[in-house]
Coordinates of C-alpha atoms in Angstrom, one line a residue:
Chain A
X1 CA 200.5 -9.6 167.7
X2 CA 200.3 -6.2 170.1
X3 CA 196.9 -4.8 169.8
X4 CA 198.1 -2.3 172.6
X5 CA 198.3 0.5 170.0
X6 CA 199.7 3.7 170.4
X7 CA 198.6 6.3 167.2
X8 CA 197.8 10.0 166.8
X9 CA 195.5 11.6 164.8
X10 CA 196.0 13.2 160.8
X11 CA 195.0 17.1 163.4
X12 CA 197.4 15.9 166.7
X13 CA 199.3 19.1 167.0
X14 CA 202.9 18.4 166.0
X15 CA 204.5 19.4 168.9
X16 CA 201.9 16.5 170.5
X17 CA 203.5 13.8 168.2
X18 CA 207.3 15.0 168.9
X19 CA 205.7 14.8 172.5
X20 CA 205.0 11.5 172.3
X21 CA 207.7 10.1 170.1
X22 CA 210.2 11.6 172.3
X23 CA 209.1 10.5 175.9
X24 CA 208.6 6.6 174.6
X25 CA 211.7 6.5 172.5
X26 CA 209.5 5.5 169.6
X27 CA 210.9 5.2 166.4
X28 CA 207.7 5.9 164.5
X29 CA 203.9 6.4 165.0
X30 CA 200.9 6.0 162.7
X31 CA 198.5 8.7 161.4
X32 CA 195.0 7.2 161.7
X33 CA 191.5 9.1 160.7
X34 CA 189.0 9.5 162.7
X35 CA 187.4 5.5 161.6
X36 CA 191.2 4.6 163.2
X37 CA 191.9 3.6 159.2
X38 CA 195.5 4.4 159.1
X39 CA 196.8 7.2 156.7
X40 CA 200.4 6.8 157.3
X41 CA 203.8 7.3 159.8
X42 CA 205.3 9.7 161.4
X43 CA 209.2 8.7 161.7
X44 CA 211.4 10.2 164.4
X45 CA 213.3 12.2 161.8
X46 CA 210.4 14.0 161.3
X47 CA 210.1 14.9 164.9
X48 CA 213.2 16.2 164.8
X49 CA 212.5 18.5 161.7
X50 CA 209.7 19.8 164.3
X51 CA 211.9 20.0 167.3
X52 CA 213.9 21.9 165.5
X53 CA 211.5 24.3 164.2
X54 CA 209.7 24.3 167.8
X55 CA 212.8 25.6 169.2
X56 CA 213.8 27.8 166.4
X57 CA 210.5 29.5 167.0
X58 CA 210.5 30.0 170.7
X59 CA 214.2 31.7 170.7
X60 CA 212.8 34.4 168.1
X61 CA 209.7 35.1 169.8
X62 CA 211.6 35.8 172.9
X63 CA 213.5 38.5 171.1
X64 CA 210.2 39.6 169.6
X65 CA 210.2 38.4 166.3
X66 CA 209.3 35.9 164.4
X67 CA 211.2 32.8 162.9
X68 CA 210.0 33.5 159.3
X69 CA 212.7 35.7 159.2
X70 CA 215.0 33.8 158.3
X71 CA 214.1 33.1 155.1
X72 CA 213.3 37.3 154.6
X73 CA 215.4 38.6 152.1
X74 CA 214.8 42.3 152.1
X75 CA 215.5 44.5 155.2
X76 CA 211.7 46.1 154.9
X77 CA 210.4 42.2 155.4
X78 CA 212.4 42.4 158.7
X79 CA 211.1 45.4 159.7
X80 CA 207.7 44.6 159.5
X81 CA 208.5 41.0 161.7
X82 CA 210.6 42.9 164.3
X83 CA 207.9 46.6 164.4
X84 CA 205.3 45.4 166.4
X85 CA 207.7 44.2 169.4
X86 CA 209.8 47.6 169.1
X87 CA 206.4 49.4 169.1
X88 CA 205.7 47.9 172.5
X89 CA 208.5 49.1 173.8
X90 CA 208.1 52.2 172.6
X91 CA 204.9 52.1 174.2
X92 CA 206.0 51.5 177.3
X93 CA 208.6 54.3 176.6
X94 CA 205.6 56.7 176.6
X95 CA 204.8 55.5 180.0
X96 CA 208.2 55.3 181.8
X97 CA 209.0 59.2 180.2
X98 CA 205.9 60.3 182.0
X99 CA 206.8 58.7 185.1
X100 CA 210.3 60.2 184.8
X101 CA 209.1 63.6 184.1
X102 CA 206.9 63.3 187.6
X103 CA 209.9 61.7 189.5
X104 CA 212.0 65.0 188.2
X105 CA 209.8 67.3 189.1
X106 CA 209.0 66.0 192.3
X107 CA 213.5 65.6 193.4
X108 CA 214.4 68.2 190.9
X109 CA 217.2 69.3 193.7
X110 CA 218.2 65.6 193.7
X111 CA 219.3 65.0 190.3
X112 CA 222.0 62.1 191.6
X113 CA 218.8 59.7 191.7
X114 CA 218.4 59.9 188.2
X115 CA 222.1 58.6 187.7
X116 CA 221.0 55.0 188.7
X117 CA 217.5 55.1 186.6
X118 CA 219.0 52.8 183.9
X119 CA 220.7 50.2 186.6
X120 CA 217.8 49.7 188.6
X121 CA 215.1 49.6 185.9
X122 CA 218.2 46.7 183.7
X123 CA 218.8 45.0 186.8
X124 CA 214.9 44.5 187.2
X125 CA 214.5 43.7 184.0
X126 CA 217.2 41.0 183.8
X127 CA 215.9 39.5 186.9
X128 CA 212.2 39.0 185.5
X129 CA 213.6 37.4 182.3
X130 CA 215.7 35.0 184.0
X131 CA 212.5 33.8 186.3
X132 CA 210.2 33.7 183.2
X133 CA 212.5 31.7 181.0
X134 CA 212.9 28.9 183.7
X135 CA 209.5 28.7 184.4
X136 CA 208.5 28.8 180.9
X137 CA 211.1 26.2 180.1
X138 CA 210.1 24.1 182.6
X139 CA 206.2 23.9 181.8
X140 CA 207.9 23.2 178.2
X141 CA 210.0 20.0 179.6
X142 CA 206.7 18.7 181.7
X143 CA 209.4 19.7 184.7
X144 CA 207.5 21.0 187.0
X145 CA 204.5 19.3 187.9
X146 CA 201.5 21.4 189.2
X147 CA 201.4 22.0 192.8
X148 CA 205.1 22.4 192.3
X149 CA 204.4 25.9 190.7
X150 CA 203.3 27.6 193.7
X151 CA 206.7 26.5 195.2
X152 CA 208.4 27.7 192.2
X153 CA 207.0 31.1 192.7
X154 CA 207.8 31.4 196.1
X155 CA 211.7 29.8 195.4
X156 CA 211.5 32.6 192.5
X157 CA 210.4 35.5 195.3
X158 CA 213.0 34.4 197.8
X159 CA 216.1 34.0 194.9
X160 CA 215.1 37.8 194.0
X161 CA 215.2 38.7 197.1
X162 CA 218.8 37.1 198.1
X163 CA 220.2 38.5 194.6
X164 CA 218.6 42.0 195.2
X165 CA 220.4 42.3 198.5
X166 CA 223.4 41.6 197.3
X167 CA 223.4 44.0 194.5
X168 CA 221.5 46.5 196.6
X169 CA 224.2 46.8 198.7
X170 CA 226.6 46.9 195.9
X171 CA 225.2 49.5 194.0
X172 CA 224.3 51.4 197.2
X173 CA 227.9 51.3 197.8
X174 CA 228.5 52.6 194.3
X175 CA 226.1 55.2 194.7
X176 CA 227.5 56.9 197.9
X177 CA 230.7 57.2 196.2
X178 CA 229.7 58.8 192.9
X179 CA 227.2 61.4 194.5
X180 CA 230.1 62.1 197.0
X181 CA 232.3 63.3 193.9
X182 CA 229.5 65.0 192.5
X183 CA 229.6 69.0 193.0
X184 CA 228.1 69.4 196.8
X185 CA 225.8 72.3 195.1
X186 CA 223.6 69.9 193.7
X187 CA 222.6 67.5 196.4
X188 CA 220.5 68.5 199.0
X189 CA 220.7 64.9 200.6
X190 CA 223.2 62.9 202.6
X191 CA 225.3 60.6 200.3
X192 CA 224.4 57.6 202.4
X193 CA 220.8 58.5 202.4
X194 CA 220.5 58.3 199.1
X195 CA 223.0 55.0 198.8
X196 CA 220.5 53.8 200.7
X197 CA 217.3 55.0 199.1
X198 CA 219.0 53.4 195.5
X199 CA 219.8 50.1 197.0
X200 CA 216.3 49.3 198.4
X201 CA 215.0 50.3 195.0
X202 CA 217.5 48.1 193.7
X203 CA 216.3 45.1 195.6
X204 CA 212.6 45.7 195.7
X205 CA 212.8 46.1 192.2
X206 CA 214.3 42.6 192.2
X207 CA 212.2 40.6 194.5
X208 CA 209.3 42.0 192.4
X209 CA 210.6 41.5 189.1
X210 CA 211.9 38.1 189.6
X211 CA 207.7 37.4 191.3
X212 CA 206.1 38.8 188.3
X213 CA 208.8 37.0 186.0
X214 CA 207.2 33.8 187.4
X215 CA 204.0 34.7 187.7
X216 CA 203.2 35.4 184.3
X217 CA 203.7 32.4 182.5
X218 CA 201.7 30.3 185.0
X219 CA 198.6 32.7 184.7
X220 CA 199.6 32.7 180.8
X221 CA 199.3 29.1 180.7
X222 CA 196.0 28.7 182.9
X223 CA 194.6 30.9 179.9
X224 CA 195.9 28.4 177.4
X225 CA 198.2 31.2 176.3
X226 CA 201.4 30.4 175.0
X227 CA 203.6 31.4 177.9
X228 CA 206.9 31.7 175.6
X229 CA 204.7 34.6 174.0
X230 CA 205.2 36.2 177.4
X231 CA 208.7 36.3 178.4
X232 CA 209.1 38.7 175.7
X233 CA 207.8 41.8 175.4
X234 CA 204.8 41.6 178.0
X235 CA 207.3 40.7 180.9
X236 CA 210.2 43.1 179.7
X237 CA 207.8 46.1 179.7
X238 CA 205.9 45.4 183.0
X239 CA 209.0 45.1 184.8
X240 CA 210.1 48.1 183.0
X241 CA 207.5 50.4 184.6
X242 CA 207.3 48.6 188.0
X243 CA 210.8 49.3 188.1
X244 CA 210.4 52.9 187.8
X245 CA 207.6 52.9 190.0
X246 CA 209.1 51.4 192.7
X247 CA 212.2 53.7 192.4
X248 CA 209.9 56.5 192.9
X249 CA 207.9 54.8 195.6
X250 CA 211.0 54.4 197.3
X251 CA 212.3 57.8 196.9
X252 CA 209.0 59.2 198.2
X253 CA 209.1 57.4 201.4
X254 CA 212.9 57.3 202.2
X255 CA 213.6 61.2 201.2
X256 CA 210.3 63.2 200.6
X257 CA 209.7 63.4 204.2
X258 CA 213.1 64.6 205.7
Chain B
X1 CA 227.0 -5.0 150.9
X2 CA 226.9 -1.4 151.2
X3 CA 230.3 -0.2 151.9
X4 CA 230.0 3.3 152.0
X5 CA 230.3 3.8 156.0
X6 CA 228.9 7.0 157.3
X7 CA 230.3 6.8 161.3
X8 CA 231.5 9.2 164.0
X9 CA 233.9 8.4 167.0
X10 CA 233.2 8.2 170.6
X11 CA 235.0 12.0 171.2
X12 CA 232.9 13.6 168.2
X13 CA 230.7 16.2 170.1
X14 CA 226.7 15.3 170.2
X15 CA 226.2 18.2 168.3
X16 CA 228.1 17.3 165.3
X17 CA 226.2 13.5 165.5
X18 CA 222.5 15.1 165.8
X19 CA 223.5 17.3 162.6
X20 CA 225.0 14.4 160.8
X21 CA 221.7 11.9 162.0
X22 CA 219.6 15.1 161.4
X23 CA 221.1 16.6 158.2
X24 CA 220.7 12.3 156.3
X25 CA 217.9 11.5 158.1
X26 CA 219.8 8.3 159.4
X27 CA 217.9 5.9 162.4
X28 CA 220.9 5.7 164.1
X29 CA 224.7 5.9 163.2
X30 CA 227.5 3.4 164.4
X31 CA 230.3 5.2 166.7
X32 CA 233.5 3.9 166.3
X33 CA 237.3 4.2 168.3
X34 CA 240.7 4.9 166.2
X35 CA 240.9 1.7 164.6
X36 CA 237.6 2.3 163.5
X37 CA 236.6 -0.9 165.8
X38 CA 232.7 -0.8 166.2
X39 CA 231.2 0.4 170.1
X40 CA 228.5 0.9 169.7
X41 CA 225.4 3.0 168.0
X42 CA 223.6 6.0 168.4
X43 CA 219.9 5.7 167.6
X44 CA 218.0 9.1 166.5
X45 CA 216.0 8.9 169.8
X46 CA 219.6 9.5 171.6
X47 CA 219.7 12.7 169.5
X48 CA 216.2 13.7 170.2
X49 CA 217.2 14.0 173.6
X50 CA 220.8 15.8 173.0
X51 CA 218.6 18.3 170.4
X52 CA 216.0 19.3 173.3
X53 CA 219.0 19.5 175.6
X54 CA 220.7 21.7 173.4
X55 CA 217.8 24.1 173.1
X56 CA 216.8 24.4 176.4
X57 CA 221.0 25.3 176.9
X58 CA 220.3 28.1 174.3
X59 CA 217.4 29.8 175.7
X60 CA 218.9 29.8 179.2
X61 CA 222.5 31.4 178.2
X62 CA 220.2 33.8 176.4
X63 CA 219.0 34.6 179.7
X64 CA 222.1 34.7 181.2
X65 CA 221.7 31.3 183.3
X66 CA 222.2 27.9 183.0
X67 CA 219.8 25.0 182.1
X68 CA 221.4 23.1 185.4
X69 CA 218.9 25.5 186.9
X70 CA 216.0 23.2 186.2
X71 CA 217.5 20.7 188.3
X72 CA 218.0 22.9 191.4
X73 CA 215.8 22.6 194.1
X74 CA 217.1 25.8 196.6
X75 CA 217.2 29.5 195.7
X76 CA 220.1 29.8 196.5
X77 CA 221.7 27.5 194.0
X78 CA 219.4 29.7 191.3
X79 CA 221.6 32.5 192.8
X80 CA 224.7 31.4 192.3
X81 CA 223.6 30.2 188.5
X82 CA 222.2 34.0 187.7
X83 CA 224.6 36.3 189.3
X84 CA 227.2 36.2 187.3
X85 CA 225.0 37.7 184.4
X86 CA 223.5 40.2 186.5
X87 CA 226.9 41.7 187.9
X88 CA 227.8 42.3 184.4
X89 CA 224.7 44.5 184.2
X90 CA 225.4 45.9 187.6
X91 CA 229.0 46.9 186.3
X92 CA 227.3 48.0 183.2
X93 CA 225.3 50.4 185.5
X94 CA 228.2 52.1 186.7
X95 CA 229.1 53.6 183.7
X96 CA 225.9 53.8 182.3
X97 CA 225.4 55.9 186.1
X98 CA 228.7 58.0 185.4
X99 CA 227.9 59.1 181.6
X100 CA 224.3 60.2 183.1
X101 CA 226.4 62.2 185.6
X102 CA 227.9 64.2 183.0
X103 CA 225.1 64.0 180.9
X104 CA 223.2 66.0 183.5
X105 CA 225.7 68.2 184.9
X106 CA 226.3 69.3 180.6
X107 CA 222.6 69.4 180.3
X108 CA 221.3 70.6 183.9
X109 CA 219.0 73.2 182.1
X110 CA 217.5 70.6 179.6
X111 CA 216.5 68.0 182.2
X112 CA 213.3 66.9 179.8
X113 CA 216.6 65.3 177.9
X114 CA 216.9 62.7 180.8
X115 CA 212.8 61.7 180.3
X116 CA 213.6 59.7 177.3
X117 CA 217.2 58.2 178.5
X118 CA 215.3 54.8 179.1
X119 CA 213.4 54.8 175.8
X120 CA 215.8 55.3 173.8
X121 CA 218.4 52.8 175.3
X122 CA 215.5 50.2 175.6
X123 CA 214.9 50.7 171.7
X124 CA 218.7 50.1 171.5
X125 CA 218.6 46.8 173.4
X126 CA 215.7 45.3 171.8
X127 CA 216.8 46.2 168.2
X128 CA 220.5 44.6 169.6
X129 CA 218.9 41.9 170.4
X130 CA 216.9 40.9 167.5
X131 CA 219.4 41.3 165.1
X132 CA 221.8 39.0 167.3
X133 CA 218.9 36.5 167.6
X134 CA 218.1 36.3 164.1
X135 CA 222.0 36.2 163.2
X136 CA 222.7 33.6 165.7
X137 CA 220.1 31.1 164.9
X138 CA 220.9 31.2 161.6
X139 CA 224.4 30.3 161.5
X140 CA 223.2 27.5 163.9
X141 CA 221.1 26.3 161.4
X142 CA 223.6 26.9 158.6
X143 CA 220.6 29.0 157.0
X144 CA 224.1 31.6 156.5
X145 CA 227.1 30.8 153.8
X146 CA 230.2 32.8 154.2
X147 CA 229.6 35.7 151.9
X148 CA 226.2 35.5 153.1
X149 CA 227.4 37.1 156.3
X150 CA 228.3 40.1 155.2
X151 CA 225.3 41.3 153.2
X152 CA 223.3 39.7 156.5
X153 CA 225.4 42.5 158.2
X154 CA 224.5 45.6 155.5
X155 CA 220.6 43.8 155.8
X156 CA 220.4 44.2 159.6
X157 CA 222.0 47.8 159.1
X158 CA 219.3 49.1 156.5
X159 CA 216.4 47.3 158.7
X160 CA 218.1 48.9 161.9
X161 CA 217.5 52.3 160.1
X162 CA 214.6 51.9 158.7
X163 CA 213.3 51.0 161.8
X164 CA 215.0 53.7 163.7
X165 CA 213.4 56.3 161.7
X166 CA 209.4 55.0 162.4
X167 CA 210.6 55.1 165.8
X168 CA 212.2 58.4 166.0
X169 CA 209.9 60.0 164.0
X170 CA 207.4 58.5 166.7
X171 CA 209.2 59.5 169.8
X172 CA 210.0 63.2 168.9
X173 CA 206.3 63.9 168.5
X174 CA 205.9 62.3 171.7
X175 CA 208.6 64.1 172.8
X176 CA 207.8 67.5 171.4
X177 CA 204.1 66.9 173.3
X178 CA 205.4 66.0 176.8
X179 CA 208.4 68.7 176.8
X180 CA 205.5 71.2 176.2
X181 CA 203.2 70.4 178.8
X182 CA 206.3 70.7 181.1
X183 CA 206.8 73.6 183.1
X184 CA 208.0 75.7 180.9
X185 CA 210.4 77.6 183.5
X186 CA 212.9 74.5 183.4
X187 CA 212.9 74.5 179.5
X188 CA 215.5 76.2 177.7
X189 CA 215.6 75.0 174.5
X190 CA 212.5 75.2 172.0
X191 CA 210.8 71.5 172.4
X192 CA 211.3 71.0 168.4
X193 CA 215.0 71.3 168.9
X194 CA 214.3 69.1 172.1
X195 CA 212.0 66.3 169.6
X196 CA 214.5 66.7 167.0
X197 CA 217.3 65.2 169.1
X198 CA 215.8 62.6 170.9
X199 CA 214.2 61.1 167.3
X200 CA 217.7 61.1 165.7
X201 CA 219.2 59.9 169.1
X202 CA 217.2 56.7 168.9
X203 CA 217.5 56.6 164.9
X204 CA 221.8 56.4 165.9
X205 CA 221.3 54.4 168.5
X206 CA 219.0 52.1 167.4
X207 CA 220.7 51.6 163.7
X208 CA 223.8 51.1 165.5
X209 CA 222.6 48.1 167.9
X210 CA 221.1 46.3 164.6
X211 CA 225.0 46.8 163.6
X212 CA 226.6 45.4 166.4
X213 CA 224.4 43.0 167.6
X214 CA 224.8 41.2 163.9
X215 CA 228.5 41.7 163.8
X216 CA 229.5 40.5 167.6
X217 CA 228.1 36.8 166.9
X218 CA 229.6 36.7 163.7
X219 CA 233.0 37.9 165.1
X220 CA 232.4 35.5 168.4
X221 CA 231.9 33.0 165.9
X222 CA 235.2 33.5 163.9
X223 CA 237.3 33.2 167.4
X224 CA 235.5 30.2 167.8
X225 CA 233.5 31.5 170.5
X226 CA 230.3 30.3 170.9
X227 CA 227.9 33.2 169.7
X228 CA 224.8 31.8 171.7
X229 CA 227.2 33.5 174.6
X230 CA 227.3 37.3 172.9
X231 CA 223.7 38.0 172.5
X232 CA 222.8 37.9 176.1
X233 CA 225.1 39.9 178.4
X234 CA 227.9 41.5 175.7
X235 CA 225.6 42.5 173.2
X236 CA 223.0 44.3 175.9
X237 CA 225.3 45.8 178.1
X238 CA 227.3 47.3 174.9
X239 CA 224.3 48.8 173.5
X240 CA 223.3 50.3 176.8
X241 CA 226.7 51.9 177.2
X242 CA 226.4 52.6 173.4
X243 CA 223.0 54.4 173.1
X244 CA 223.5 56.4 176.5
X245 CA 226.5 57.6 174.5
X246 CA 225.1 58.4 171.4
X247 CA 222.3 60.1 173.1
X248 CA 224.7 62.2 174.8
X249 CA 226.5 63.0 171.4
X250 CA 223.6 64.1 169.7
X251 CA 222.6 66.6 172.0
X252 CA 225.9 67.5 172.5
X253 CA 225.9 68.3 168.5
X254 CA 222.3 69.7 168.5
X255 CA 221.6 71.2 171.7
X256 CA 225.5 72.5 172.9
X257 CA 225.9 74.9 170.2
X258 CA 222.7 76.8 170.0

C-alpha cells in the first residue's frame, strides 16, 4: 500500500486543487475533513470545468467586466456588469480634461502638440498592458520565480525603452511633416523642435508605462491582491494620466523656455 | 464490448480533442491514423496542459503579443513580439493626429472641444472592448447558437446606449463645469451648447463601439478568422478612428451652424 498521500481539503480553493492536479498529472484527488475522514474525489474533469471558468473569468476582468455576463439576458444586466469599469474611466477622463485644459492654456499658440495627444497617451497605454499581462501571466503559470521579478522589471524598463525609441523617432518623424503642412500662422515653433519634443514624449511615456505595467501586479500580489484585477482598469487609467503628464512635462522643458 | 468508438486522428487540432475530452468528460481518448489503426492515446491531463496553453495564448493576443514571450529571456526578443501591435496603433495615430488637425483648424475658437477628445475616445475603446470580449468568449465556449448572434448584436447595441447615455449625461455636466471656469475670452460658444455635444458625442461613439466591437468577431469568425485576433488591435484602433470622427461630426452638426 502507498501511505504517501496526497489530498486537499472539502475549503482548498479550487484553483489550489486544479493547481495540484495539473502539476502532478493526477487523475484524481480526495476531499478529506479536517479528522482526514475522506468526503470524496475530485476527478481531473472537474479541474478542467474550473480551468475553464478560471480563465473565462480573468479574460472578462481584464476588459472590465465580469464573466457572469454571459449568462445576462437583458442589455440593463450588462450594463450594470460593464458601469463601474466605464465609470473609472470616466473618472480618469475628469482628470486627463483638466490636465488638457492646463496644457492648452499654457501652448495655446502651439496647437500642433495637441495633434499627437491621442498617440502618445494609446501608445503608452498599450505598452503598460502588454507588460502587466506578461507579468501577471507569469505569476499565474508559477513562471517567474521570485527574485526573478526584480529582473523582470528591469527587462520590462529596458524593452520600453528600446520600443519607445523606435516609435519616438517614428512619430517624431511623422510629426515634423504634418506641422510642416499645417498653416505657418499657427506655429510659433520650429517643426523639428516640436518632432522632437513629441517623440521624447513618445518614449518616456513608454519606458514609464511599460515600468508601471510591471510594477503593479508585483506590489498587487505582495498585498494578496489579485493582480489580473489590475491590468484592467487600474493600469489603463494610471498610464493614461502619466501619459499626459509627461507630454506636458516634456513640452514644458523642451519649448517653454525658448 | 462496447463498440461505439469515440476517437480523433493524429492531425485533429488539440483544440477540437480538449472540447471532445472536455464536452464527454472522457479520461482520455484513443487517436487513430486513416485506417483507423490505433497510436496511441490522449489522457485528460494532456488536455489540461493544451487548455492552460490555450488560455494563456488568448490573453496575450488580447494584448497584442505572443505567449512565446514567457519563454524569452532578453528585451529585445519582447520587442520584436510587441511591435507589431504597437505600430498598428502608431499608424492609428497618424490619422487619429490628421482628423485632430482639422478638427482644430474647423474648431480653433472652441478649443475646450479638444479637452474631452481623450475621454470620449477612451469611453469608445473600453465599451469596444467589452462587447468584443464578452462576444468572443462566448462563441469559444459555444455559450452562442447561430440566431443567437444576431440578437447578441441588437443586446450589445441597446446596452452600448444605455450606457452611453449615463455617461454622456455625466460628462456634459462635467463638461458644462470645466468650460465655465475657462477663460471665458477663448469661449465662443455657450458651455450648454459646448456640454450638449460632448454628452451626445460619447453617447454615438460609445453605442457605436458596443456595435462594432460585437459584430467584427462575429464577422472574423464567419471568414474563419480567428476572432481572439479582432478584439485587440482592429477593434481598438477602429474605434479610436471612429469616435474621433464622430466627435468631430457632432460638433460639426451642433456647433458649425450656430
Amino acid at each position: 500500500m502507498d501511505d504517501d498521500l496526497v489530498y486537499v481539503y472539502a475549503n482548498t480553493p479550487q484553483e489550489e486543487v486544479a493547481n495540484l492536479i495539473g502539476k502532478y498529472d493526477y487523475m484524481a484527488i480526495p476531499v478529506v475533513n479536517d479528522q482526514q475522514q475522506i468526503l470524496g474525489v475530485v476527478t481531473v474533469d472537474d479541474v478542467m470545468d474550473v480551468m475553464e471558468e478560471e480563465a473565462t473569468e480573468d479574460l472578462f476582468k481584464f476588459a472590465g467586466t465580469t464573466d457572469e455576463e454571459l449568462n445576462y439576458s437583458s442589455a440593463f444586466q450588462a450594463c450594470k456588469a460593464r458601469l463601474p469599469w466605464l465609470l473609472i474611466t470616466l473618472a480618469t477622463g475628469f482628470i486627463t480634461s483638466t490636465i488638457l485644459k492646463y496644457f492648452m492654456v499654457e501652448f495655446k499658440d502651439v496647437i500642433a502638440l495637441v495633434f499627437f495627444v491621442p498617440v502618445v497617451m494609446g501608445m503608452g497605454g498599450n505598452t503598460g498592458i502588454q507588460s502587466s499581462t506578461l507579468v501577471i501571466r507569469g505569476m499565474a503559470l508559477n513562471s517567474f520565480s521570485g527574485t526573478d521579478l526584480f529582473k523582470r522589471l528591469m527587462r520590462e524598463i529596458a524593452a520600453g525603452a528600446m520600443m519607445g525609441l523606435a516609435c519616438g523617432i517614428i512619430v517624431g518623424l511623422w510629426a515634423e511633416y504634418l506641422t510642416r503642412s499645417t498653416a505657418t500662422a499657427q506655429i510659433s515653433y520650429s517643426p523639428p523642435l516640436l518632432a522632437l519634443t513629441v517623440g521624447i514624449a513618445m518614449m518616456s511615456a513608454m519606458t514609464f508605462a511599460a515600468m508601471f505595467g510591471a510594477f503593479v501586479p508585483i506590489l498587487f500580489s505582495r498585498f494578496k491582491i489579485d493582480p489580473a484585477v489590475a491590468s484592467g482598469p487600474f493600469v489603463s487609467s494610471s498610464n493614461d494620466i502619466f501619459a499626459l503628464l509627461i507630454y506636458y512635462g516634456v513640452s514644458m522643458a523642451l519649448l517653454a523656455v525658448v
